[in-house]
C-alpha positions as semicolon CSV with decimal commas, in nm:
position;residue;x (nm);y (nm);z (nm)
1;M;0,884;1,906;-0,208
2;W;0,525;1,902;-0,085
3;N;0,233;2,132;-0,151
4;Y;0,049;2,193;0,176
5;E;-0,327;2,243;0,161
6;K;-0,442;2,420;0,476
7;R;-0,723;2,180;0,551
8;L;-0,750;1,841;0,712
9;E;-0,769;1,534;0,493
10;Y;-1,097;1,453;0,670
11;P;-1,293;1,701;0,886
12;V;-1,265;1,692;1,266
13;N;-1,535;1,882;1,455
14;I;-1,555;1,777;1,820
15;T;-1,778;1,992;2,039
16;T;-1,751;1,808;2,372
17;P;-1,404;1,791;2,535
18;N;-1,306;1,459;2,688
19;P;-0,950;1,439;2,821
20;K;-0,991;1,075;2,919
21;I;-1,054;0,976;2,558
22;A;-0,777;1,214;2,443
23;Q;-0,522;1,013;2,638
24;I;-0,628;0,700;2,448
25;I;-0,625;0,856;2,103
26;M;-0,291;1,025;2,176
27;S;-0,129;0,685;2,123
28;Q;-0,192;0,719;1,750
29;Y;0,003;1,046;1,756
30;G;0,322;0,925;1,922
31;G;0,262;0,567;2,032
32;P;0,441;0,252;1,911
33;D;0,205;0,208;1,615
34;G;0,115;0,572;1,565
35;E;0,119;0,809;1,273
36;M;0,445;0,982;1,366
37;G;0,641;0,658;1,347
38;A;0,460;0,559;1,027
39;S;0,541;0,880;0,842
40;M;0,907;0,872;0,948
41;R;0,936;0,502;0,859
42;Y;0,808;0,534;0,503
43;L;0,972;0,867;0,419
44;S;1,305;0,725;0,537
45;Q;1,271;0,393;0,356
46;R;1,191;0,552;0,020
47;F;1,554;0,647;-0,045
48;T;1,665;0,284;-0,081
49;A;1,354;0,169;-0,268
50;P;1,458;-0,073;-0,545
51;N;1,222;0,062;-0,811
52;R;0,993;0,353;-0,883
53;I;0,680;0,162;-0,782
54;V;0,808;0,105;-0,429
55;A;0,953;0,457;-0,404
56;G;0,622;0,605;-0,515
57;V;0,417;0,403;-0,266
58;L;0,650;0,489;0,023
59;N;0,645;0,857;-0,069
60;D;0,266;0,868;-0,114
61;V;0,181;0,676;0,201
62;G;0,444;0,854;0,409
63;T;0,301;1,188;0,299
64;E;-0,053;1,079;0,383
65;E;0,063;0,964;0,726
66;L;0,172;1,324;0,791
67;A;-0,186;1,425;0,714
68;H;-0,307;1,160;0,958
69;L;-0,067;1,292;1,219
70;E;-0,232;1,631;1,173
71;M;-0,578;1,476;1,210
72;V;-0,491;1,288;1,529
73;S;-0,332;1,595;1,686
74;T;-0,643;1,796;1,596
75;I;-0,865;1,534;1,762
76;V;-0,652;1,541;2,078
77;H;-0,647;1,922;2,079
78;Q;-1,024;1,949;2,046
79;L;-1,077;1,689;2,318
80;T;-0,855;1,884;2,560
81;C;-0,954;2,240;2,470
82;N;-1,075;2,479;2,745
83;L;-1,065;2,224;3,027
84;S;-1,128;2,332;3,384
85;L;-0,888;2,225;3,659
86;E;-1,163;2,006;3,799
87;E;-1,202;1,826;3,466
88;I;-0,826;1,779;3,446
89;Q;-0,806;1,626;3,792
90;N;-1,115;1,406;3,762
91;S;-1,020;1,264;3,422
92;G;-0,670;1,146;3,509
93;F;-0,521;1,411;3,282
94;A;-0,326;1,582;3,562
95;N;0,005;1,402;3,501
96;Y;0,008;1,505;3,135
97;Y;-0,110;1,856;3,225
98;V;0,182;1,912;3,462
99;D;0,436;1,848;3,187
100;H;0,257;1,985;2,880
101;T;-0,053;2,181;2,993
102;A;-0,282;2,109;2,696
103;G;-0,007;2,109;2,435
104;I;0,027;1,822;2,190
105;W;0,324;1,598;2,266
106;P;0,404;1,253;2,120
107;Q;0,352;0,970;2,364
108;A;0,171;0,637;2,390
109;A;-0,153;0,591;2,580
110;G;0,052;0,449;2,866
111;G;0,261;0,766;2,886
112;V;0,577;0,631;2,717
113;P;0,740;0,904;2,501
114;F;0,784;0,856;2,128
115;N;1,113;0,690;2,036
116;S;1,253;0,649;1,686
117;C;1,360;0,296;1,784
118;E;0,994;0,206;1,734
119;F;1,041;0,200;1,355
120;Q;1,310;0,072;1,124
121;S;1,466;0,166;0,793
122;K;1,680;-0,135;0,702
123;G;1,775;-0,061;0,342
124;D;1,645;-0,404;0,240
125;P;1,322;-0,375;0,040
126;L;1,186;-0,713;0,149
127;T;1,261;-0,648;0,515
128;D;1,123;-0,293;0,499
129;L;0,805;-0,384;0,312
130;F;0,721;-0,669;0,547
131;E;0,764;-0,426;0,837
132;D;0,538;-0,180;0,657
133;L;0,268;-0,443;0,607
134;A;0,284;-0,534;0,976
135;A;0,282;-0,167;1,077
136;E;-0,041;-0,101;0,889
137;Q;-0,209;-0,400;1,050
138;K;-0,094;-0,290;1,397
139;A;-0,227;0,059;1,335
140;R;-0,558;-0,084;1,215
141;S;-0,578;-0,298;1,530
142;T;-0,511;0,008;1,746
143;Y;-0,790;0,201;1,575
144;D;-1,018;-0,100;1,629
145;N;-0,936;-0,086;2,000
146;I;-1,003;0,289;2,010
147;L;-1,339;0,247;1,838
148;R;-1,444;-0,010;2,099
149;L;-1,383;0,252;2,369
150;V;-1,512;0,566;2,195
151;K;-1,888;0,627;2,201
152;D;-1,899;0,989;2,086
153;P;-1,989;0,987;1,712
154;E;-1,799;1,315;1,658
155;V;-1,481;1,136;1,764
156;A;-1,555;0,795;1,616
157;D;-1,625;0,930;1,266
158;P;-1,271;1,057;1,186
159;I;-1,122;0,754;1,364
160;R;-1,317;0,525;1,130
161;F;-1,176;0,718;0,834
162;L;-0,821;0,674;0,965
163;R;-0,881;0,302;1,018
164;A;-1,005;0,262;0,661
165;R;-0,691;0,426;0,525
166;E;-0,471;0,176;0,711
167;V;-0,645;-0,101;0,519
168;V;-0,576;0,078;0,189
169;H;-0,211;0,131;0,282
170;F;-0,175;-0,239;0,361
171;Q;-0,303;-0,321;0,013
172;R;-0,065;-0,073;-0,153
173;F;0,235;-0,214;0,032
174;G;0,128;-0,561;-0,081
175;E;0,138;-0,439;-0,441
176;A;0,481;-0,283;-0,381
177;L;0,612;-0,610;-0,237
178;R;0,486;-0,799;-0,543
179;S;0,672;-0,555;-0,770
180;V;0,997;-0,641;-0,591
181;Q;0,932;-1,015;-0,598
182;D;0,851;-1,003;-0,969
183;E;1,204;-0,872;-1,034
184;L;1,370;-1,151;-0,836
185;N;1,419;-1,522;-0,874
186;S;1,146;-1,675;-0,656
187;K;1,408;-1,899;-0,491
188;N;1,590;-1,591;-0,362
189;F;1,305;-1,387;-0,214
190;Y;1,444;-1,409;0,137
191;A;1,805;-1,511;0,072
192;F;1,972;-1,171;0,040
193;N;1,921;-0,797;0,026
194;P;1,849;-0,732;-0,344
195;S;1,938;-0,364;-0,318
196;F;2,282;-0,426;-0,170
197;D;2,402;-0,782;-0,232
198;A;2,291;-0,853;-0,588
199;K;2,521;-0,658;-0,816
200;T;2,309;-0,740;-1,118
201;F;1,988;-0,615;-0,955
202;C;2,049;-0,249;-1,035
203;A;2,162;-0,320;-1,389
204;A;1,845;-0,519;-1,451
205;T;1,599;-0,271;-1,301
206;Q;1,780;0,063;-1,338
207;P;1,969;0,066;-1,671
208;G;2,281;0,278;-1,652
209;A;2,291;0,279;-1,274
210;G;2,594;0,049;-1,263
211;Q;2,677;-0,199;-0,994
212;G;2,601;-0,181;-0,622
213;N;2,321;0,027;-0,474
214;C;2,068;0,195;-0,700
215;C;2,163;0,549;-0,609
216;T;2,037;0,707;-0,931
217;R;1,664;0,749;-0,980
């Protein structure tokens, strides 16, 4: 269960619409390294987390990514609010407008729709956490690219905040990965899925859980 505070995690107050920039930033809503995929990735992976540290990080970061999804959609909305038909045509926004008017819809900057195949939930904590580390770096790189193209300080300010949070998330996933490695023999870090293959893994980390998957938290 979540408690929803009806405010953005960081304020977004854009006074000058710019549909050309909106099409770039939209990629962090529903693009291959965007916030929609990130939130779904982490909130799905948490169920097979091998310990409470990993489960907590996945739950916390996945929840924050939902807040980032809200921020990015707000940025796109404010950049496309009250456009004239002339602005739509001159900015290259016409193709999007035909399908969605000025509604928010998940797609990459290149127009490719969001697809859940863009993220993975493998049920292997090492595999999942390495994907999570890479995902945060890819998102940070995307925000870097956006900041090179965005000159409006009203837009750049919340984008810089989002970029900074990707760095923090990368650090937290690194700590989560270390917590898993500390519970394993260092020779077996990458040899098997500790949540599924090692029958003693649950007994060692979750007393009373029995053999097999750690289904009891």
